[in-house]
Coordinates of C-alpha atoms in Angstrom, one line a residue:
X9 CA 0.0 0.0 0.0
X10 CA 1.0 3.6 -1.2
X11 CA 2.3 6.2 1.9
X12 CA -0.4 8.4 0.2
X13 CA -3.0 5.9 0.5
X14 CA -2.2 5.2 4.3
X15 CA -2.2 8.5 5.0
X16 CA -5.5 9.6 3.4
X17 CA -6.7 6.5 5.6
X18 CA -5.5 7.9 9.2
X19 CA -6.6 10.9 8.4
X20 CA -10.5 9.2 7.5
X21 CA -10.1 6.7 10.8
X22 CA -9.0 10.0 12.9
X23 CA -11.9 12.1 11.5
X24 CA -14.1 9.5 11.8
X25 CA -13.1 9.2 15.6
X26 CA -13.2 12.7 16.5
X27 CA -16.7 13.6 14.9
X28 CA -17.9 10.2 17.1
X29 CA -16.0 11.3 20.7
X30 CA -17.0 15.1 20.4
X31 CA -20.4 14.9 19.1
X32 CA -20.7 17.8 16.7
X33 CA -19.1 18.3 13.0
X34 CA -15.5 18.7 13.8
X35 CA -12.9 17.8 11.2
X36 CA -8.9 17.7 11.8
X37 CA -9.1 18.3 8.2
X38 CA -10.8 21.2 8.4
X39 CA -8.7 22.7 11.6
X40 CA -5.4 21.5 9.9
X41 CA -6.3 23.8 6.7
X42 CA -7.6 26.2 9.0
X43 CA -4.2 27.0 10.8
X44 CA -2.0 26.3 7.3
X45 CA -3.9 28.8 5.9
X46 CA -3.3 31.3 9.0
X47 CA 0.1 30.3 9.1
X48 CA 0.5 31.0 5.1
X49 CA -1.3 34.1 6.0
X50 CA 1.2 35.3 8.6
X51 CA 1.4 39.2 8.8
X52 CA 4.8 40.2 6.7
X53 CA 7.6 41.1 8.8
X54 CA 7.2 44.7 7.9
X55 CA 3.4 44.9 8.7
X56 CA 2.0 46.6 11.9
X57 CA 1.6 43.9 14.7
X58 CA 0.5 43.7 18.1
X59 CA 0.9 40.6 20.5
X60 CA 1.4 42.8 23.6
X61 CA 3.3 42.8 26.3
X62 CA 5.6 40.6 24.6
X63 CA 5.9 42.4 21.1
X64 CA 4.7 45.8 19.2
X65 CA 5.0 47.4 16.1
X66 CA 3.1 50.4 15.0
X67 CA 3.6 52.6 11.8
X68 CA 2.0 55.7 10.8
X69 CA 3.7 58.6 8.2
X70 CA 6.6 59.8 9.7
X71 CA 6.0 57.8 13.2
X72 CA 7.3 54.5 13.9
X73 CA 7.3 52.6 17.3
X74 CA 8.3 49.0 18.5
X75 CA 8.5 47.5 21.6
X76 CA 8.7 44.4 23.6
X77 CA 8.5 42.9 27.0
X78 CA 5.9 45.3 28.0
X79 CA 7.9 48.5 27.0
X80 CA 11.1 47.8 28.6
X81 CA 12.9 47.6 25.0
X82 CA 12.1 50.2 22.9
X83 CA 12.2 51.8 19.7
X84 CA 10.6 55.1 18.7
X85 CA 11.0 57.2 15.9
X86 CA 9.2 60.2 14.8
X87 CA 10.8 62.1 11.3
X88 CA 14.2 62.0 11.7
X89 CA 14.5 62.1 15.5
X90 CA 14.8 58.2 16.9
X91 CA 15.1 56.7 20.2
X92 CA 16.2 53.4 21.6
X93 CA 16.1 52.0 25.1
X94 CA 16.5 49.2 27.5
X95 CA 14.7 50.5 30.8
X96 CA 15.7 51.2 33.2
X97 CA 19.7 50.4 32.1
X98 CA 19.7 53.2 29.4
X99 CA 18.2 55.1 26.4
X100 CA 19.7 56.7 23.6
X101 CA 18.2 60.3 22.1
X102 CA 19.0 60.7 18.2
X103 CA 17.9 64.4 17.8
X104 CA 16.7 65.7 14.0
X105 CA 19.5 68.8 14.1
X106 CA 21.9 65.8 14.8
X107 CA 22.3 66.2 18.3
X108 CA 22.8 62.7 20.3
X109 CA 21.6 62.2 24.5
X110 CA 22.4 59.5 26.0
X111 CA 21.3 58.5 30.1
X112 CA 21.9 55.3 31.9
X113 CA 20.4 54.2 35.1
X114 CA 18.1 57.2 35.3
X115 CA 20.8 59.6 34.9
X116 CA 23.7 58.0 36.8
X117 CA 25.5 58.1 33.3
X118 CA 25.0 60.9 30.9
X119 CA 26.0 61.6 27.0
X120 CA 25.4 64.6 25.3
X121 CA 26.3 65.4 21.4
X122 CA 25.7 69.1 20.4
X123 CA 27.1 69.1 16.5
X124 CA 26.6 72.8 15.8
X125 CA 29.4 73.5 18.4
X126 CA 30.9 70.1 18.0
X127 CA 30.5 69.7 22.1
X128 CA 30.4 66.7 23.8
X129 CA 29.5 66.4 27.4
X130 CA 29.7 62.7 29.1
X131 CA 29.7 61.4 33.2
X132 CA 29.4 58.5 34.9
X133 CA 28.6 59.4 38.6
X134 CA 30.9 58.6 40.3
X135 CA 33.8 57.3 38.3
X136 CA 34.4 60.1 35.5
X137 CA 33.2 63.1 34.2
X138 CA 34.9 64.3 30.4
X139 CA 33.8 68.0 28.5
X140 CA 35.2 68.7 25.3
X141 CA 33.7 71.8 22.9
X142 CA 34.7 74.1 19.9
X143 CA 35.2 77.8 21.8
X144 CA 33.7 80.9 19.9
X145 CA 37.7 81.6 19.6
X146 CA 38.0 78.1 17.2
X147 CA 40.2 76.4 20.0
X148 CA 39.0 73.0 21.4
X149 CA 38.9 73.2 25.2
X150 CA 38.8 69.3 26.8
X151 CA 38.6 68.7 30.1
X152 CA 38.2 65.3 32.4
X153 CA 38.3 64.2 36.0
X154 CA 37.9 60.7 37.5
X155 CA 36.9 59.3 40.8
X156 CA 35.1 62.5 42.4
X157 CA 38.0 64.8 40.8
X158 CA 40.6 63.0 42.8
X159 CA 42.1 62.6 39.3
X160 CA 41.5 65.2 36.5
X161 CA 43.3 67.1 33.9
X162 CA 42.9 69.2 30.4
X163 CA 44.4 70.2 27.4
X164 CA 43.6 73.0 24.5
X165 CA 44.5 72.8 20.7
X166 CA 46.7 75.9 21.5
X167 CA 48.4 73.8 24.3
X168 CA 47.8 77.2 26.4
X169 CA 45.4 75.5 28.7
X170 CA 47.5 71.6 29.6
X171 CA 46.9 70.6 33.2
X172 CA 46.5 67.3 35.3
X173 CA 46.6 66.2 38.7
X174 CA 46.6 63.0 41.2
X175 CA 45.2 64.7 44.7
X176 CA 46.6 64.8 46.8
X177 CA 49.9 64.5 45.9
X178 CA 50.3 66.8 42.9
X179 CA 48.3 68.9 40.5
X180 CA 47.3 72.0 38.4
X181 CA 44.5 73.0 36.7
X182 CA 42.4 76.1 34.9
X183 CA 38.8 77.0 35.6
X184 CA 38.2 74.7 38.3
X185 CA 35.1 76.3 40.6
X186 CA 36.4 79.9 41.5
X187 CA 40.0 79.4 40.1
X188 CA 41.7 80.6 36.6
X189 CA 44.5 78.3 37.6
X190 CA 45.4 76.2 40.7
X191 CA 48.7 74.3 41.6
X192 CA 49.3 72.3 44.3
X193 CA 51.8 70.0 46.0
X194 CA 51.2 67.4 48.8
X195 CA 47.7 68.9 49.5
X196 CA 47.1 71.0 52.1
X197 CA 50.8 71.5 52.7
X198 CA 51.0 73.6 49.5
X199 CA 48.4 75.3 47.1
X200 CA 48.4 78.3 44.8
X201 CA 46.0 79.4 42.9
X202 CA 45.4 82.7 40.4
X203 CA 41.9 85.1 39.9
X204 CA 42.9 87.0 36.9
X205 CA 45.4 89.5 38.5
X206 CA 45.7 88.1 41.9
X207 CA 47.6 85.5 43.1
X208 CA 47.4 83.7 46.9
X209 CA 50.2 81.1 47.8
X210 CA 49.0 78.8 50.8
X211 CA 50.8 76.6 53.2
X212 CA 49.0 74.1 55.3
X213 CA 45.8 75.4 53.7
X214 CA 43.6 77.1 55.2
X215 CA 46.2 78.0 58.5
X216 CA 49.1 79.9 56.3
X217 CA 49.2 82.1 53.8
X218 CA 49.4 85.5 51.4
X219 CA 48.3 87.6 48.6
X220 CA 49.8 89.1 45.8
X221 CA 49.0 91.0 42.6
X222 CA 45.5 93.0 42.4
X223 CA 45.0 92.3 45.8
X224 CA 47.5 92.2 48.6
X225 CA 47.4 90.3 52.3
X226 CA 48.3 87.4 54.5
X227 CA 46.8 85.5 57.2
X228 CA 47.4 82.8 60.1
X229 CA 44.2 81.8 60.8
X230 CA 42.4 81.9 62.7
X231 CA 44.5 84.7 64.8
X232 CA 44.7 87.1 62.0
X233 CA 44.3 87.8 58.4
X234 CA 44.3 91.1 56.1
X235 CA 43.0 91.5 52.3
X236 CA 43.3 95.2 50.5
X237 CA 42.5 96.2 47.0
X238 CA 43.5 99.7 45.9
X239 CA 40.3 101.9 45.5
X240 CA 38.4 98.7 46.4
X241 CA 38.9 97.4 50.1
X242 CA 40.1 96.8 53.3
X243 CA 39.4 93.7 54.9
X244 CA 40.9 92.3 58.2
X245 CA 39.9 89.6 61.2
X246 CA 41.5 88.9 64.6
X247 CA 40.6 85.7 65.9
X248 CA 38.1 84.4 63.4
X249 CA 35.2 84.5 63.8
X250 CA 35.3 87.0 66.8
X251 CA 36.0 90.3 65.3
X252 CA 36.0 91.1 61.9
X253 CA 36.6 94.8 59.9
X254 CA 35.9 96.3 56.6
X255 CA 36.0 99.2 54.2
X256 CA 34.3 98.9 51.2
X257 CA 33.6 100.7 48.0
X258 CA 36.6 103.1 48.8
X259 CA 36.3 104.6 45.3
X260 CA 32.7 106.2 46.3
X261 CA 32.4 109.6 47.7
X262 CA 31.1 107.5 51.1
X263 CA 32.8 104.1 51.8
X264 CA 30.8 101.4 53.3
X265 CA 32.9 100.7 56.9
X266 CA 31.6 97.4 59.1
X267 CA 32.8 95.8 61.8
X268 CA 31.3 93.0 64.4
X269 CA 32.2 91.0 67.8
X270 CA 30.9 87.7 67.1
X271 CA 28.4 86.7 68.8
X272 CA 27.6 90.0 70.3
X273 CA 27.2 93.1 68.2
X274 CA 28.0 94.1 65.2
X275 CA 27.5 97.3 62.6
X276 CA 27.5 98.7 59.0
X277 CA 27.4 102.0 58.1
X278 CA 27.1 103.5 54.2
X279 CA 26.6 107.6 53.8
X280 CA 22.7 107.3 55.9
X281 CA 22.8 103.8 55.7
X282 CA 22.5 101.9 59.1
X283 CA 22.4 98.1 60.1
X284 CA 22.7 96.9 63.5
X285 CA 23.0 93.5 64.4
X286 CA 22.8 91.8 68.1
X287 CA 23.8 87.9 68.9
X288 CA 24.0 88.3 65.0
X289 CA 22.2 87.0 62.7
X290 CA 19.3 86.5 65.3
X291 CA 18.6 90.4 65.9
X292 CA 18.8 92.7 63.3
X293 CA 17.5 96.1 61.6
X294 CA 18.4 98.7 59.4
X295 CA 17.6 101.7 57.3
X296 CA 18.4 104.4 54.7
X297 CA 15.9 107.6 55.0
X298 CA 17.0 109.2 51.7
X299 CA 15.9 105.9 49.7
X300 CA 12.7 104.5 52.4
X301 CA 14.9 101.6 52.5
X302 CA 14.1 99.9 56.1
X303 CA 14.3 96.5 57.6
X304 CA 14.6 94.4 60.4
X305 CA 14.7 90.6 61.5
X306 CA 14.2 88.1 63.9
X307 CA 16.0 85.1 62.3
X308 CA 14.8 83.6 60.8
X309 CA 11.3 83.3 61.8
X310 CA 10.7 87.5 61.2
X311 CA 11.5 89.7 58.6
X312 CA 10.1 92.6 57.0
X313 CA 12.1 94.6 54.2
X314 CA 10.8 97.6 51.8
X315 CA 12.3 100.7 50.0
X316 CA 15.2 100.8 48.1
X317 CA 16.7 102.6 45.0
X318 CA 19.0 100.5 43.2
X319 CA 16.3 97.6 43.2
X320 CA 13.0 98.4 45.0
X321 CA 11.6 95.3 46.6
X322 CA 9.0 94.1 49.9
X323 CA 9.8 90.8 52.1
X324 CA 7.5 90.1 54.4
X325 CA 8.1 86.9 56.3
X326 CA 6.5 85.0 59.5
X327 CA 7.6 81.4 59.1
X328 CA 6.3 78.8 58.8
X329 CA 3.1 80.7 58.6
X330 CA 3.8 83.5 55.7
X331 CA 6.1 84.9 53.5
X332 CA 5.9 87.7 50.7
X333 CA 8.4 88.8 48.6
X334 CA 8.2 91.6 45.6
X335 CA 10.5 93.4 43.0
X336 CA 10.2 94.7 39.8
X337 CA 10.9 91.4 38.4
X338 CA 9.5 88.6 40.7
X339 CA 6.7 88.5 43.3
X340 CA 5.7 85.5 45.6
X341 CA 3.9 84.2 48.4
X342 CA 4.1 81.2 50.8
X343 CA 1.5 79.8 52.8
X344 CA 3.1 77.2 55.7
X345 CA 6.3 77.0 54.7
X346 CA 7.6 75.9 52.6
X347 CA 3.9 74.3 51.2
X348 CA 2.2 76.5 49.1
X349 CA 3.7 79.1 47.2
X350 CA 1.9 81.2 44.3
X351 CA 4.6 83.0 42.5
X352 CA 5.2 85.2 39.1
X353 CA 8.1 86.7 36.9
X354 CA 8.2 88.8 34.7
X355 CA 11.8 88.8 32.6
X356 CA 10.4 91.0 29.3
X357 CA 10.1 88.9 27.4
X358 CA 9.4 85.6 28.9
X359 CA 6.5 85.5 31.7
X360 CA 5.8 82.7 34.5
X361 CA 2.6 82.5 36.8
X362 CA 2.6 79.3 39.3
X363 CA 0.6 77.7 42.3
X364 CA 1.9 75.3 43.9
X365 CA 1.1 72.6 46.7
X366 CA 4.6 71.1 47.5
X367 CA 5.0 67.9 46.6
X368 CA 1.5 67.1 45.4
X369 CA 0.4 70.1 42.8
X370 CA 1.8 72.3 40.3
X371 CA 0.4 74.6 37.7
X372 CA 2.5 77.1 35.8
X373 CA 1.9 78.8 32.8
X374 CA 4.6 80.5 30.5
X375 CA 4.5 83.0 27.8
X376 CA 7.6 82.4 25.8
X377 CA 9.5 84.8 23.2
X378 CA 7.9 83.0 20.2
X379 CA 4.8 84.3 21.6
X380 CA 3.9 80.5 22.7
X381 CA 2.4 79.5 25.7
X382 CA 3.6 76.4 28.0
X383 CA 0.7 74.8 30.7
X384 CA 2.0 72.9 33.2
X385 CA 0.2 70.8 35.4
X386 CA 0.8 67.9 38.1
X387 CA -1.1 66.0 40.2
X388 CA 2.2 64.1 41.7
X389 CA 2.7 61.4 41.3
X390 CA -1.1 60.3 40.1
X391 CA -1.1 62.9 36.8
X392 CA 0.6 65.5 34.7
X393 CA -0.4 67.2 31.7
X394 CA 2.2 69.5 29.8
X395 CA 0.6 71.6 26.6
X396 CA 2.2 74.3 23.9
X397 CA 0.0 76.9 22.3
X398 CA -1.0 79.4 20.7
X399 CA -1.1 83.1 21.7
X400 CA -5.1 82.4 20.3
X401 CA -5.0 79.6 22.2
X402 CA -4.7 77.0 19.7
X403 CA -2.9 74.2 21.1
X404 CA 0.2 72.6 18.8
X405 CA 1.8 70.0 21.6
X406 CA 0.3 68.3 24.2
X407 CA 1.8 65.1 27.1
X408 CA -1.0 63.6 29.2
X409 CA 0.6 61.3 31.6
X410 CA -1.1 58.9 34.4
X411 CA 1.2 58.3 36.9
X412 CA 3.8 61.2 36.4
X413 CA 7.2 60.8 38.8
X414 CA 8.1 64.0 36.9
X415 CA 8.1 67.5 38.8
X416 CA 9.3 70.9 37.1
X417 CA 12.5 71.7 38.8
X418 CA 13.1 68.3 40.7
X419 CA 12.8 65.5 38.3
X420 CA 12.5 65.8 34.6
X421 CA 9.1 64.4 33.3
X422 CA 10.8 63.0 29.9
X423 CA 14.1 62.1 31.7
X424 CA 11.9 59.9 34.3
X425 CA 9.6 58.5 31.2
X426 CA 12.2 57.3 28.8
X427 CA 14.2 55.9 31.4
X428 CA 11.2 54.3 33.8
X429 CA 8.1 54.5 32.4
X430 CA 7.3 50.8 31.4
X431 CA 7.0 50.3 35.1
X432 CA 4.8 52.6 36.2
X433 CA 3.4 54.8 33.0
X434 CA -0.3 53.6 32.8
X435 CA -1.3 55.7 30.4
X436 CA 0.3 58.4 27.5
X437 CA -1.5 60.8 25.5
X438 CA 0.7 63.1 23.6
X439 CA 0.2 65.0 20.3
X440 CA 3.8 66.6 19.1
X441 CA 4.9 68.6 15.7
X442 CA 7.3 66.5 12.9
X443 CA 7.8 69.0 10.1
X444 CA 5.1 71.2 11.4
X445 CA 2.8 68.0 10.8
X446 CA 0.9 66.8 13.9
X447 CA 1.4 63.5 15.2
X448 CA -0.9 62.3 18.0
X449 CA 0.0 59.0 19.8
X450 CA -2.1 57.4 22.8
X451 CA -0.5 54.3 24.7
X452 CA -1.8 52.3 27.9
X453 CA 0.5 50.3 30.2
X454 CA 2.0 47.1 28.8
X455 CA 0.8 48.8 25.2
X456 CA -2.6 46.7 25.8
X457 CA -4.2 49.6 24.1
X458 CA -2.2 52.1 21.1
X459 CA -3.5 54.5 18.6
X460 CA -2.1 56.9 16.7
X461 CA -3.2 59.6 14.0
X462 CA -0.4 61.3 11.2
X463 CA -1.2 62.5 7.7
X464 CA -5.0 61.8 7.4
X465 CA -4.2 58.3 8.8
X466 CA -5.6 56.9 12.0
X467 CA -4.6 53.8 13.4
X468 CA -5.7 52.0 16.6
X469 CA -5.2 48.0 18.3
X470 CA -5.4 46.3 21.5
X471 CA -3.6 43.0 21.4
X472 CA -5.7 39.6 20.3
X473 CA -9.1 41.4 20.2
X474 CA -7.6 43.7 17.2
X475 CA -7.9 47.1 15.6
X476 CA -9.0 49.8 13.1
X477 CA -7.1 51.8 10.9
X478 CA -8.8 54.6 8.8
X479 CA -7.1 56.1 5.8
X480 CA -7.1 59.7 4.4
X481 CA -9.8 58.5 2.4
X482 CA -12.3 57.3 5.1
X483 CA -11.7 54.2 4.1
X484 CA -11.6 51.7 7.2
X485 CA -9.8 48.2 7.3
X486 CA -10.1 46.1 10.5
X487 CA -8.7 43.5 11.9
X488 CA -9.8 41.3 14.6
X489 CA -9.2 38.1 16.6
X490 CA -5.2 37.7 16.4
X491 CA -5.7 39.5 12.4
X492 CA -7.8 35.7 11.4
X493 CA -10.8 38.1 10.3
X494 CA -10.3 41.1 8.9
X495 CA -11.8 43.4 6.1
X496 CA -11.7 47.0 4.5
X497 CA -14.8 49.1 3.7
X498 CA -15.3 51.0 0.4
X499 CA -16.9 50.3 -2.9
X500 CA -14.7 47.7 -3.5
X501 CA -14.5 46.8 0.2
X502 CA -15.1 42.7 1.3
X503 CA -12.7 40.2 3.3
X504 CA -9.0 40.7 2.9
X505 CA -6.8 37.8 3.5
X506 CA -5.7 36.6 7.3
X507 CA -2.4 38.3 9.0
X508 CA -1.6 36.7 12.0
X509 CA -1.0 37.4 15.0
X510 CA -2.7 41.2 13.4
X511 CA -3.3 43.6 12.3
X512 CA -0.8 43.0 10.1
X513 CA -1.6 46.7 8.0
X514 CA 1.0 47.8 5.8
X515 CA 3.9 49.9 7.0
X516 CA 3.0 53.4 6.7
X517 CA 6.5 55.0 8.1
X518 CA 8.7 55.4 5.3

């Protein structure tokens, strides 16, 4: 007997057998061709697809997104700005000017790419730290430091700027926090350092040492010190911090002269300008009569403050209860410290109006340059909702985030997203501008529900169940059941073939 003839027999005896035990008109036959044909009809490996948490492509024009394992890989591309990550380890920024940010572990590790000035910033806190950029001058500046600066160094193309150092044993450097240059040999036993004319030489820093240049001195503290600056100062302390003198401002018609016994007394005094101070800073007052300037302290629970003619300003302050502040560019208020706070600036050009409940709510609003306005608003950490507009009103970006660890000023809302938000993100709705073409994306936790809308097109899925998509056109294609059903509307709409696992749409991003 033939294979093909025992074969075709099974399959009859099996048939047979099946229909008998299950009682109803089942077929292997028919389930066989069932899944060939699915597996024939599979979605192509370009096509859109959505088997959620584990995998999820989704096209649109000029919009492309993938993902797996819930979110935690990622790839997202919108024009020619694309982004990759692997949360929480790390994700990559490729920016449409050309500019390239990189952050690991939520910011631990930092790249940044700027091509315009060819700068490149990079740190891994708290092994290393390297800066090198392009100066307006056309010299390239680098500098590095390792192991919380305990090594470091520099260089320049015009080798005016080499340095290095091992601390404490030997160094020098340039620009280094208030420093043109800094040497130093068996730290503390000997440092010197340089502020553009002066020059200070210290031995067993901070006990020994002198001045020399713009500004002249020595000091053994904490006995005695001295500091002058022709047509600037005169400083000098005996026993630090117990009594302390100065002249100021000696090139003005009335020098500013101070002087104070710690912790007892102590007093300034300016052409009709007086401060007094007692067990300083604790009590204190002061006034000018030809300006209204007055003010006085109990620190630092009281303090009110008014007048003024360089800068007018008010400060008003009963902590933890109150506090008021006003000048001509800034005015706030805070209710129980350091709680609420209602605040506004006014810099020209750019405005800012906020109201804030600290930690839990934030809404600011901000009138850019461009004429745009920025809303900002948190519910921490349940919500926040960020949107661009208008001057009319009309809004051209929006984020609308459930679960937000983001706060303005604390922790960046994007930063905390790209680098977290497959764990706790439940829900994304954010329209942004490609080209000055609107893209709007929605997207739930685990991508169990996604939709997005570019060009006329609008596409939405929710894994196994399926999807729509709806083209320029109004023409509507759906896809349902793991992409085993699906069919197009139209004149010449009907059934289109099976694309499993679905929706298995054309891509749409190139």
């Amino acid at each position: 007997m033939s294979a093909r003839v025992i074969s075709a027999k099974v399959s009859r005896d099996i048939d047979t057998s099946l229909d008998y035990n299950l009682g109803m008109g089942f077929s292997l036959r028919n389930l066989c061709i069932t899944l060939l044909l699915g597996c024939a009809s599979c979605a192509s490996p370009g096509a859109e697809l959505n088997v959620a948490p584990l995998f999820a492509r989704h096209t649109a024009p000029n919009y492309q997104h993938a993902e797996a394992l819930g979110g935690i890989m990622q790839y997202h591309r919108e024009g020619d700005a694309e982004r990759w990550s692997l949360q929480p380890a790390f994700y990559k920024q490729n920016h449409d000017n050309g500019a390239v940010e990189t952050v690991v572990a939520g910011g631990l590790g930092y790249y940044d790419y700027e091509p315009k000035t060819e700068h490149t910033y990079s740190h891994f806190f708290p092994l290393y730290s390297y800066n090198s950029e392009i100066r307006p001058d056309g010299i390239r500046d680098t500098d590095w430091s390792a192991l919380m600066w305990l090594f470091g160094g520099g260089s320049s193309s015009d080798d005016e700027e080499n340095y290095f150092w091992v601390f404490p044993f030997y160094g020098t450097g340039k620009d280094f926090l208030t420093y043109d240059e800094f040497k130093f040999i068996m730290f503390p036993f000997y440092l010197e350092s340089k502020q553009k004319n002066r020059r200070a030489y210290h031995y067993l820093w901070p006990f020994f040492g002198y001045t020399e240049g713009s500004e002249t001195g020595w000091h053994a503290w904490p006995f005695y010190g001295e500091a002058n600056v022709k047509d600037r100062y005169s400083r000098f302390y005996a026993m630090w911090p117990f009594y302390t003198q100065s002249t100021d401002d000696l090139d003005k018609k009335y020098p500013r002269k101070a002087w104070m016994f710690f912790p007892f007394f102590g007093h300034s005094q300016q052409d009709d300008y007086n401060a007094y101070t007692i067990v300083p800073p604790i009590f204190g007052w002061a006034n000018r009569p030809s300006t209204g300037y007055s003010s006085w302290q109990l620190w630092p629970l009281l303090k009110f403050e008014n007048g003024g003619k360089r800068e007018k300003h008010e400060l008003q302050r009963i902590l933890p209860f109150w506090a008021h502040f006003k000048n001509e560019q800034t005015e706030y208020s805070v209710f129980m410290w350091p709680f609420f706070w209602s605040r506004k600036d006014d810099y020209g050009r750019t405005k800012r109006e906020s109201k804030q409940l600290v930690p839990l709510f934030l809404w600011a609003n901000t009138e850019h340059p461009d004429g745009t306005v920025t809303t900002d608003v948190r519910i921490w950490p349940f919500a926040g909702y960020t949107k661009r507009s208008t001057p009319e009103g009309s809004g051209l970006e929006h984020k609308i985030r459930i679960l937000d660890l983001g706060m303005p000023g604390l922790f960046d809302s994007e930063t905390m997203s790209k680098s977290f938000g497959a764990f706790y993100q439940l829900w994304l709705d954010r329209k942004a501008l490609v080209d000055d073409k609107p893209i709007h994306e929605e997207r739930t936790f685990l991508n169990l529900y996604h939709s997005v809308e570019s060009a006329g097109h609008s596409r939405w899925s929710i894994p196994v169940l399926g999807g729509q998509w709806t083209e320029p056109s109004g023409i509507t294609h759906s896809s349902w059941l793991f992409g085993l059903i699906r069919w197009r509307s139209g004149d010449d709409g009907g059934f289109e073939a099976p694309a499993f696992p679905g929706p298995g749409w054309p891509d749409l991003s190139q």
